Each structure stands twice: as structure tokens, then as C-alpha cells.
Short mmCIF file of C-alpha atoms in Angstrom, two decimals:
data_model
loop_
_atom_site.label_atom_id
_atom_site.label_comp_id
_atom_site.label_asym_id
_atom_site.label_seq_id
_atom_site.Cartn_x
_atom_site.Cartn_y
_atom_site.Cartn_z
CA UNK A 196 11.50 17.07 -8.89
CA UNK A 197 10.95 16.85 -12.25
CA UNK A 198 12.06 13.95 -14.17
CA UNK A 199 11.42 12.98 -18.60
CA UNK A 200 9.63 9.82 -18.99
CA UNK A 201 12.51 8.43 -20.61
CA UNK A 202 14.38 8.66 -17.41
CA UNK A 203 12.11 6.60 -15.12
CA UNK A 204 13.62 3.31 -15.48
CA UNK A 205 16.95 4.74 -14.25
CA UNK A 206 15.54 6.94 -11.44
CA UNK A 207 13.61 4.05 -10.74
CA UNK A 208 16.71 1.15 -10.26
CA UNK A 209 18.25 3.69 -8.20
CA UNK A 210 15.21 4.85 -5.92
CA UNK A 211 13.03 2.19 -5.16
CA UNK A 212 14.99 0.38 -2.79
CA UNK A 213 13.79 -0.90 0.62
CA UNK A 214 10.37 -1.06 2.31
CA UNK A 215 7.06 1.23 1.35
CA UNK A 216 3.94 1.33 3.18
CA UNK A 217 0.19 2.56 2.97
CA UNK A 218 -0.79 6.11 4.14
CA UNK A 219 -4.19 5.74 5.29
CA UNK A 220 -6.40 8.98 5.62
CA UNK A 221 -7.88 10.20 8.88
CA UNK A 222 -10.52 11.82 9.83
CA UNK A 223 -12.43 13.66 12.57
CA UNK A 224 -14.20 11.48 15.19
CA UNK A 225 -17.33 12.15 13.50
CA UNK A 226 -15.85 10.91 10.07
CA UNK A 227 -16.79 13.94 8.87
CA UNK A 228 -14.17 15.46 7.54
CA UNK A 229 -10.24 14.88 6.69
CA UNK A 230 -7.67 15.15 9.79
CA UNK A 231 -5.48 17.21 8.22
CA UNK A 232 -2.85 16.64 11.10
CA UNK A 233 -3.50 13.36 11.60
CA UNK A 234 -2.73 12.48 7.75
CA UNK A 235 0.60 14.38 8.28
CA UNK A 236 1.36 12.56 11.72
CA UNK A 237 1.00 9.22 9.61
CA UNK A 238 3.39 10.27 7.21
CA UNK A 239 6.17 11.61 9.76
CA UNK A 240 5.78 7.79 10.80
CA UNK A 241 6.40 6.40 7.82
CA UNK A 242 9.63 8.36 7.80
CA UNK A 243 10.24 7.10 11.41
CA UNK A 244 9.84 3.62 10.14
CA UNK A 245 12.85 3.67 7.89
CA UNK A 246 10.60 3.35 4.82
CA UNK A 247 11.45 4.64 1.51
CA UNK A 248 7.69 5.57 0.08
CA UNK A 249 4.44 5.84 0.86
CA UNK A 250 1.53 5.19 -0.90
CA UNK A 251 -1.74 7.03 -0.80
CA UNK A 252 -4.88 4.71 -0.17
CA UNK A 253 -7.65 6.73 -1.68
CA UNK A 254 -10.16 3.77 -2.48
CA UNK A 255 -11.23 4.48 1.57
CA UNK A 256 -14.08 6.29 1.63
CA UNK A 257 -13.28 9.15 -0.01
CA UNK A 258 -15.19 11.62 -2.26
CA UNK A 259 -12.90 12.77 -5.79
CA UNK A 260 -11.81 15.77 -3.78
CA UNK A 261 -11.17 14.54 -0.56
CA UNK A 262 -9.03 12.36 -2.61
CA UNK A 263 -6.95 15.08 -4.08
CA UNK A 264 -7.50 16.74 -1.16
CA UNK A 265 -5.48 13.88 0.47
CA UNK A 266 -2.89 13.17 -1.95
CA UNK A 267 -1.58 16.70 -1.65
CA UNK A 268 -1.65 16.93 2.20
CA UNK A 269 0.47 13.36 2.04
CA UNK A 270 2.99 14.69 -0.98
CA UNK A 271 3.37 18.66 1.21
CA UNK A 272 3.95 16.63 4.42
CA UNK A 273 6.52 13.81 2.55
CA UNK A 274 8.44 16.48 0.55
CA UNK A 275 11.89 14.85 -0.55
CA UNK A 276 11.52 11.96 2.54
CA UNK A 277 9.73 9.68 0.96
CA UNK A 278 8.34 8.70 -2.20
CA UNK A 279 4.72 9.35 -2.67
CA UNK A 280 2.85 6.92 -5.53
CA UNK A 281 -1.14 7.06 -5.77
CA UNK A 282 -3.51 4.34 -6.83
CA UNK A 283 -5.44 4.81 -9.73
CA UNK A 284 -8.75 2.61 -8.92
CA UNK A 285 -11.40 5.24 -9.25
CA UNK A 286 -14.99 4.56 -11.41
CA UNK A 287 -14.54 6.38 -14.44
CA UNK A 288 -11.71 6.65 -17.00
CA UNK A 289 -11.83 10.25 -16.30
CA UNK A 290 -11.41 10.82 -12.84
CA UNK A 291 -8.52 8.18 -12.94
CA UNK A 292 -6.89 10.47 -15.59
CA UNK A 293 -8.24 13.76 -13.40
CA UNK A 294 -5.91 12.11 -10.50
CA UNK A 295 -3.05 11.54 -12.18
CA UNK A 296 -2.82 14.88 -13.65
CA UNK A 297 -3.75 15.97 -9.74
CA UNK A 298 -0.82 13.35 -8.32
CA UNK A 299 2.16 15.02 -10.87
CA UNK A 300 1.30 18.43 -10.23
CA UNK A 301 0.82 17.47 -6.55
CA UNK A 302 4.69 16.29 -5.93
CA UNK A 303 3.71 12.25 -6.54
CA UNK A 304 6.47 10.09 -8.03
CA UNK A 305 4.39 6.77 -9.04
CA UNK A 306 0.95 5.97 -10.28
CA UNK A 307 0.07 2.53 -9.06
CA UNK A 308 -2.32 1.26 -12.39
CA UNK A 309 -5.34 -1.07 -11.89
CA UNK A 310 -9.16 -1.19 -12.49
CA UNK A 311 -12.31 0.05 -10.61
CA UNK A 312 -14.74 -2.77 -9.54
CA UNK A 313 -17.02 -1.89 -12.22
CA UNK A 314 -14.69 -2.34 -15.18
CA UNK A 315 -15.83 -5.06 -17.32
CA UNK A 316 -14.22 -4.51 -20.83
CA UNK A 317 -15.29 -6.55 -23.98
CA UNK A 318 -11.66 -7.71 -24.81
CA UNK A 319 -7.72 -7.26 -24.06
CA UNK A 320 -7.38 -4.15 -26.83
CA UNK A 321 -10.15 -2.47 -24.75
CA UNK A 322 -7.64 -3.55 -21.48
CA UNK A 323 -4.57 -1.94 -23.15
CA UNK A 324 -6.08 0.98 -24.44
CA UNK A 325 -7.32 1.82 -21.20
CA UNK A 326 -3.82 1.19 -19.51
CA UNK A 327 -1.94 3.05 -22.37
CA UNK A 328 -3.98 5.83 -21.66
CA UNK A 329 -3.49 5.98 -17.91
CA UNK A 330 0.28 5.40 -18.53
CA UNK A 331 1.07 7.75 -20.56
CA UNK A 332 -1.06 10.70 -19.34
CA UNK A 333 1.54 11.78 -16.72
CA UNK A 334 5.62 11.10 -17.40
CA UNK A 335 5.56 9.74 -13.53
CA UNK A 336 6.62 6.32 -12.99
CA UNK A 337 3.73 3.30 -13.80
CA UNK A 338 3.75 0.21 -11.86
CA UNK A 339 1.70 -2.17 -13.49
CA UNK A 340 -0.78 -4.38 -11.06
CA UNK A 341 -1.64 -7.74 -12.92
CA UNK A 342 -3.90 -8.30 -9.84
CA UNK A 343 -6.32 -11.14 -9.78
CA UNK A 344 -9.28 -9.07 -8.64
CA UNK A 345 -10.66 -7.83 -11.83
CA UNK A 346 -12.57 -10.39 -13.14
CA UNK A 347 -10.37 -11.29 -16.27
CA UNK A 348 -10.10 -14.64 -16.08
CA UNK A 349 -12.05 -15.14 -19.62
CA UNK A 350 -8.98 -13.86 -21.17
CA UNK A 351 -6.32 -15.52 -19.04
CA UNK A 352 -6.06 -18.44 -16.20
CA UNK A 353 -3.92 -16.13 -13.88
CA UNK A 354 -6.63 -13.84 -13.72
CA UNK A 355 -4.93 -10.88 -16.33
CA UNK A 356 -3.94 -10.96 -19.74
CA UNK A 357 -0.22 -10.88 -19.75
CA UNK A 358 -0.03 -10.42 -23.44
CA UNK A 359 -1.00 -6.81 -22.56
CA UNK A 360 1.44 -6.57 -19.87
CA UNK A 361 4.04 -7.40 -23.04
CA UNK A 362 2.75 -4.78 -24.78
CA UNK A 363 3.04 -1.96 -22.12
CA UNK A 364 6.37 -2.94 -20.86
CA UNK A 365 8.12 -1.15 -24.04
CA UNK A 366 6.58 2.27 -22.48
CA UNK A 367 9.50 4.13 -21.19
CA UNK A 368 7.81 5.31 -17.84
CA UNK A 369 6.70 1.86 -16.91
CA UNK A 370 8.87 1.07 -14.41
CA UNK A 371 7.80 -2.08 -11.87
CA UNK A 372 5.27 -4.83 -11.90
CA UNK A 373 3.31 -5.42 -8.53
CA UNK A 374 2.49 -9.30 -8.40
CA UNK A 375 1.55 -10.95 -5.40
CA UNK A 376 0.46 -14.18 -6.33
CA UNK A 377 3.84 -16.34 -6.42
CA UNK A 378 2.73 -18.18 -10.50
CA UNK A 379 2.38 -14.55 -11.66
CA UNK A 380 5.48 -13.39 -9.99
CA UNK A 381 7.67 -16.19 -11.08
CA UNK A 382 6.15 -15.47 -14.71
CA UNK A 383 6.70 -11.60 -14.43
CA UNK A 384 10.50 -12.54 -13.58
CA UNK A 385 10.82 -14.76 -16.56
CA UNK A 386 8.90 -12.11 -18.89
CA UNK A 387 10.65 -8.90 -17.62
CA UNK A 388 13.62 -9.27 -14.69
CA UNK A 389 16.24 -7.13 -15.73
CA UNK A 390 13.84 -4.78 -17.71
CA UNK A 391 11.49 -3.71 -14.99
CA UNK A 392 11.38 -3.76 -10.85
CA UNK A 393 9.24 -6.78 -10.23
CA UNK A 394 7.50 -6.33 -6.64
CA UNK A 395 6.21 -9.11 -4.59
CA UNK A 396 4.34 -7.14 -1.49
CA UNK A 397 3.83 -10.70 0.57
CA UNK A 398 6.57 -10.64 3.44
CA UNK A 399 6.93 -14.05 3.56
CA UNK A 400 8.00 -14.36 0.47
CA UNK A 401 10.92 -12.15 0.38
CA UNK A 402 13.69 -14.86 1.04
CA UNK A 403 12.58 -16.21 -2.57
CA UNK A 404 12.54 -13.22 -3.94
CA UNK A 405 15.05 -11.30 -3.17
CA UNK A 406 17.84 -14.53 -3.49
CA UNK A 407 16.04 -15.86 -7.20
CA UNK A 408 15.37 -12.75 -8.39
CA UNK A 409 16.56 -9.71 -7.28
CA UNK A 410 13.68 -8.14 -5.80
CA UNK A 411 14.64 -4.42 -4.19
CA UNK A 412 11.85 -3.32 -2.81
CA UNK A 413 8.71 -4.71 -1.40
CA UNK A 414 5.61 -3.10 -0.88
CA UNK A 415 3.03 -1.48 -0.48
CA UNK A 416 1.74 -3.37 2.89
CA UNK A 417 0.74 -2.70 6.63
CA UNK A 418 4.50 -3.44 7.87
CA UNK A 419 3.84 -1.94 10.75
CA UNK A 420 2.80 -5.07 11.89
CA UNK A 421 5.87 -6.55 12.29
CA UNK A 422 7.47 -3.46 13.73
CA UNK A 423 8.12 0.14 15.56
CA UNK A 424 10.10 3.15 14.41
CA UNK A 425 12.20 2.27 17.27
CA UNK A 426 12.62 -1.64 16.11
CA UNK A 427 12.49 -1.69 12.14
CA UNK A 428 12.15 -5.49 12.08
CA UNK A 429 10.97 -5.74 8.37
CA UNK A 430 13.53 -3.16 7.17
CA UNK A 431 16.34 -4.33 8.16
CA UNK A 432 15.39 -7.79 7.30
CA UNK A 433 15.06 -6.69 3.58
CA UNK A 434 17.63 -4.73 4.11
CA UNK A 435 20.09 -7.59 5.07
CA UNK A 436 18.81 -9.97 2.39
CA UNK A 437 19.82 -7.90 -0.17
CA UNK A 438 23.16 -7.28 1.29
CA UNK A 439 23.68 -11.23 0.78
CA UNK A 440 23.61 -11.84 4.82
CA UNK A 441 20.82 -14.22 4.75
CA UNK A 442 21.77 -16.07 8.15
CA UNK A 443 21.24 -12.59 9.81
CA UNK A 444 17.71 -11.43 8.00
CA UNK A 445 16.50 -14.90 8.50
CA UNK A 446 17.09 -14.86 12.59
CA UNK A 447 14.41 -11.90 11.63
CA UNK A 448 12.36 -14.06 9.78
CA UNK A 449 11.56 -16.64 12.42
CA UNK A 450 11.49 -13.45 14.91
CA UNK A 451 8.71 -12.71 12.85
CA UNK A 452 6.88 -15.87 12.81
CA UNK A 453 3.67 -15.26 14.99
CA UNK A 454 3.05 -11.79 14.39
CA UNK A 455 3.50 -12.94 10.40
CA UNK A 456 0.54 -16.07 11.20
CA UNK A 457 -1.78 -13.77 12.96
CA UNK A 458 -1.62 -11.27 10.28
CA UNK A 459 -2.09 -13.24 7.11
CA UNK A 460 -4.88 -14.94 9.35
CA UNK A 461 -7.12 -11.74 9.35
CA UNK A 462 -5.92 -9.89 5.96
CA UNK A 463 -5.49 -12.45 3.84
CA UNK A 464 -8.90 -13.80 3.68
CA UNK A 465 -9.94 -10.87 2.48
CA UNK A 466 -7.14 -10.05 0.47
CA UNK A 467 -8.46 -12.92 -2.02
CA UNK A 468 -11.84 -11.78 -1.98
CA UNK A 469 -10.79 -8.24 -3.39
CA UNK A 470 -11.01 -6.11 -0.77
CA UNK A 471 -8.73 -4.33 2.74
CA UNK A 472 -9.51 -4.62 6.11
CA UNK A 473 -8.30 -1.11 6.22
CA UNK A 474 -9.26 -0.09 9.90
CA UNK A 475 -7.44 -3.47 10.97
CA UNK A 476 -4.29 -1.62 9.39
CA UNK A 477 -4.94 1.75 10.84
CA UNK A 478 -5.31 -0.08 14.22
CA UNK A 479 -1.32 -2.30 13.46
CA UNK A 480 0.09 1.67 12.57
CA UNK A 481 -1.59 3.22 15.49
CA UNK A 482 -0.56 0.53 18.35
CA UNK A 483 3.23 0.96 17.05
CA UNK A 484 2.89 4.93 17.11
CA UNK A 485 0.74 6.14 14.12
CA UNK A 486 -2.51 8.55 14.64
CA UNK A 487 -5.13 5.96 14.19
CA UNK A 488 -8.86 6.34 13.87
CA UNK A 489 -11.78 4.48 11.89
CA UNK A 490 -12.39 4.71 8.15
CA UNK A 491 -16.07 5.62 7.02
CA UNK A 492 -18.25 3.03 5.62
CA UNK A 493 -18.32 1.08 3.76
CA UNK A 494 -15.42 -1.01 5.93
CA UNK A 495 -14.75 -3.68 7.83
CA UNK A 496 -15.54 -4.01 11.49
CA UNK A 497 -12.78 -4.45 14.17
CA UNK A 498 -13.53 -6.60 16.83
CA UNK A 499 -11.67 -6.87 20.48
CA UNK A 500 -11.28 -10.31 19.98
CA UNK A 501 -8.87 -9.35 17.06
CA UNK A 502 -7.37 -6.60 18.91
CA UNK A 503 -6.15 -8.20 21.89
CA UNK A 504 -3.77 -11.05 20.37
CA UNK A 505 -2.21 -8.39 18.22
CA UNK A 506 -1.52 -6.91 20.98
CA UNK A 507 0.16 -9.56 22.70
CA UNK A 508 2.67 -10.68 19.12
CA UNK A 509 3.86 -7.18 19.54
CA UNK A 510 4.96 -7.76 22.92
CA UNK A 511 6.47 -11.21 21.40
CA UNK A 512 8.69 -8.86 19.72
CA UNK A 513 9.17 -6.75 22.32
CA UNK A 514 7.66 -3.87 21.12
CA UNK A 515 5.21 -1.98 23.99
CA UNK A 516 1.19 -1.54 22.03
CA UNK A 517 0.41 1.66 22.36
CA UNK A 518 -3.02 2.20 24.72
CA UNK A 519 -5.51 2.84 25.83
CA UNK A 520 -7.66 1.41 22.25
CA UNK A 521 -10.70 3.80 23.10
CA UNK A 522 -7.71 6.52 21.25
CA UNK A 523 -7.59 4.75 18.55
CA UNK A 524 -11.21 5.16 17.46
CA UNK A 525 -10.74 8.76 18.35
CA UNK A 526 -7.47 9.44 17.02
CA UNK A 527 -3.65 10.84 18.24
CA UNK A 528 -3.82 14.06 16.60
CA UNK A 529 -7.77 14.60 17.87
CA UNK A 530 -7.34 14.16 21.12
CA UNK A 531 -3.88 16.62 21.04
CA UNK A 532 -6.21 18.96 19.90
CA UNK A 533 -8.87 18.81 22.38
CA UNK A 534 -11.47 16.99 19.59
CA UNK A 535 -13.44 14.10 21.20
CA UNK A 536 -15.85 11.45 19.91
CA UNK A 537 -19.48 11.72 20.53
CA UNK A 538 -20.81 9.39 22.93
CA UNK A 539 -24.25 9.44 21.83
CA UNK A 540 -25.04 9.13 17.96
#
């Protein structure tokens, strides 16, 4: 589907409603190379989940061309099901631009726009030029991530300098503002509601949101924590806010409550020091009927300890965990296929 820049904000209004996750890649047991049928499992799930769009998580251990690699099994497998955005945190100017020119032609709907852990730019033109550049490469739809991770708090207390967000909100094909952090959402709201999406990814938060300002749709996040394809807790939650029945999404909201404090528990920590616990996420999708399997290094390590009381909140809600976990590390669509782990390294 091809659609001008100067139609974004409308296809936009009209298409990102409801609840999008994170399509992590997988691999083979050996982490050796991509699971093509275990990406595409993942992605049938997402659909299965009642979500709206997906977004690729390249920044997981990928090489530039596993990446692309990646983003075009998830956009074949999605087709018109789901909408497919790509982040755009690679090292170099170039290969970010490389990927979005790779993510249009690929079927991709949304570039998700921040900066590399190496970017360290001398002032805020340096900031816009480099987002100007990355926006307007591609006429996909740019969601702008004033994120707190990028070490820009010389220009700006909130950790992004929103004088540059100002700036590229007049480009047509900037369409939403992710902002996590409740001070920079409230400010996004007062800067730009009615002009662009504003996204708040933090489930807990969506009461606020969506009654004070709108909000209509929330991600990208591991969701699959609070539910199954066969029990769409978090979508229908969001999906009764919006419809103004609060007393009904809010009987979900308290549902919610453990399975909500266990999870912030182990992501969140992490979340504020810039980084995923992305096999922790693979492990929430696989337990509720994704394909699972590890991520390569560097990651996170997954510990029983952590495994078990997840576990045990999904049975809160009475959704049945998926086992036994030695499948996870392996992978669903492996083991279909006959392709086991090695037991000796």
C-alpha cells in the first residue's frame, strides 16, 4: 500500500487504533542463524492477540542484514494484518537511512525515530538535522521518540530538546510522539494533542490517558504479559476505555494488578537504565503461545527464580503457561521441525 507523505496524518487517525506489540526475532538453538518460521509463528500471534501492529525489534543481536533480513520475513508474514513499523537505532547515519529505504520497499508502514548509543551530537541543529534527515528519507509514517536514554540532558531537563520536537512536528509524515515518561507526555499533549497521535506505551497509565487526552493506541510493549490470544485482557481493556465504559475496562485493570507489579518489577529497572530484558519478553510471548527461544549476546540472563512467579500471575488470570520451559530455550517452531539444542557446548 502505497500512501503520499501528505496523507499520513489521516491514514494515521484512522489506523493506529488499539494495542501493538514487539516482534522479537528467533533463531536456531545454536543462535546461529534466523528461524525463519519461528519469526513468522510470532507474527501469526500477534494477529491472534487482537493487536493492530507489530513492531520489528532489530537492536537484538542482529548483524545489518539479518536485520533486513528480518524486517522483510515480519512485513511477507504480516501482509495487510497488521501494521509493521521498524526502529531506527542503528550506529551510523547511514545504515539508519539504508533501513528505512529497506523497511518502505519491504511493506513497513512506520519508522520508529531515535538515536544509537553512540550518538553524542555537539548541539540541537546537529539533533534536528539528523532527525529531518531520517524523516524525510522515506514518505512512511515517523513517530518521534523523545526518549530519555540519549544522553541530552545538557540541552534539556526532560532528557530531549523539545524545541526540536516543535520543529519536526510541521513535517507532514510525522505522525505520533512515543513518550513514556508521564512530565513528557503531559507536555507532548499540551504541545501537539490534536495535531499528532501522542503514545504513552506504560499500561498503567492508560486510564489517564486515554480519559485526559485521547490516547488511541498504546504501544509498542510485551502485552503478552497480561494476556492470551484466547483472553485479550489488555485489548479489550483499551478497547473499552476508549468506548467511554470505564467501569468495565477498569474491572480489567485491577484483574490486572499482580501480573502488572511483577512485570514493571523486572522490566522496569532496566527500562530506566536504557536497555530490554528482551529474552524475559520472548519468555511472557512464548508461555501465552508464541515460538520462544533466547536472543544472542549481548542480553540479559533469565533466571528460574523469575520464571516461576510469572508463571503462577498467569494462572491468576486464568490463563494455562505454556510448558515444559526447557522449549522455550529451544524454540516452538525448532522442535516442530525436528531441530534440537546441543547439550554439550
Amino acid at each position: 500500500m502505497t500512501i503520499a507523505a501528505a496523507e499520513r496524518r489521516q491514514w494515521a487517525s484512522e489506523t493506529l487504533v488499539g494495542v501493538q506489540n514487539i516482534t522479537f526475532p528467533s533463531f536456531t538453538p545454536d543462535l546461529a542463524e534466523l528461524d525463519e518460521e519461528g519469526i513468522r509463528w510470532d507474527v501469526r500471534q500477534a494477529v491472534a492477540h487482537g493487536f493492530f501492529g507489530t513492531l520489528c525489534a532489530c537492536e537484538t543481536g542482529l548483524t545489518f542484514e539479518e536485520a533486513k533480513q528480518f524486517v522483510q520475513i515480519v512485513c511477507d508474514e504480516a501482509g495487510d494484518k497488521l501494521v509493521v513499523s521498524v526502529t531506527l537505532l542503528f550506529d551510523s547515519l547511514e545504515k539508519n537511512l539504508a533501513m528505512a529505504q529497506h523497511a518502505a520497499a519491504a511493506g513497513c508502514q512506520l519508522l520508529q525515530i531515535g538515536f544509537p548509543p553512540n550518538y553524542y551530537p555537539d548541539d540541537e541543529q546537529q539533533i534536528y538535522q539528523t532527525l529531518h534527515t531520517l524523516c524525510t528519507a522515506t514518505d512512511l509514517g515517523a513517530i518521534l521518540y523523545p526518549s530519555p536514554h540519549y544522553n541530552f540532558e545538557r540541552f534539556h531537563p526532560s532528557g530531549f530538546p523539545l524545541a526540536v520536537l516543535d520543529k519536526l512536528a510541521d513535517l507532514p509524515n510525522v505522525v505520533a510522539v512515543e513518550a513514556g515518561e508521564p512530565g513528557l507526555a503531559a507536555d507532548m499533549v499540551s504541545r501537539f494533542g490534536g495535531e499528532l497521535l501522542i503514545n504513552n506505551p506504560v499500561e498503567r497509565l492508560l486510564p489517564l490517558m486515554v480519559q485526559a487526552a485521547g490516547q488511541q493506541y498504546i504501544g509498542p510493549g510485551c502485552y503478552e504479559a497480561f494476556q492470551s490470544p484466547e483472553q485479550p485482557f489488555v485489548v479489550d481493556y483499551f478497547s473499552k476505555l476508549r468506548a467511554g465504559d470505564t467501569a468495565a475496562a477498569m474491572e480489567i485493570y485491577w484483574k490486572l494488578t499482580a501480573a502488572r507489579g511483577l512485570f514493571e518489577s523486572k522490566m522496569m529497572p532496566t527500562a530506566m537504565l536504557g536497555c530490554y530484558h528482551w529474552p524475559l519478553q520472548k519468555y511472557h510471548q512464548w508461555l501465552v503461545g508464541g515460538n520462544g527461544g533466547y536472543t544472542r549476546q549481548p542480553c540479559m540472563k533469565l533466571h528460574q527464580f523469575e520464571m516461576e512467579p510469572i508463571k503462577f500471575t498467569l494462572m491468576q488470570l486464568g490463563i494455562m503457561p505454556r510448558q515444559p520451559d526447557e522449549e522455550f530455550y529451544i524454540g516452538r517452531s525448532n522442535l516442530e521441525r525436528g531441530i534440537v539444542a546441543p547439550k554439550t557446548l
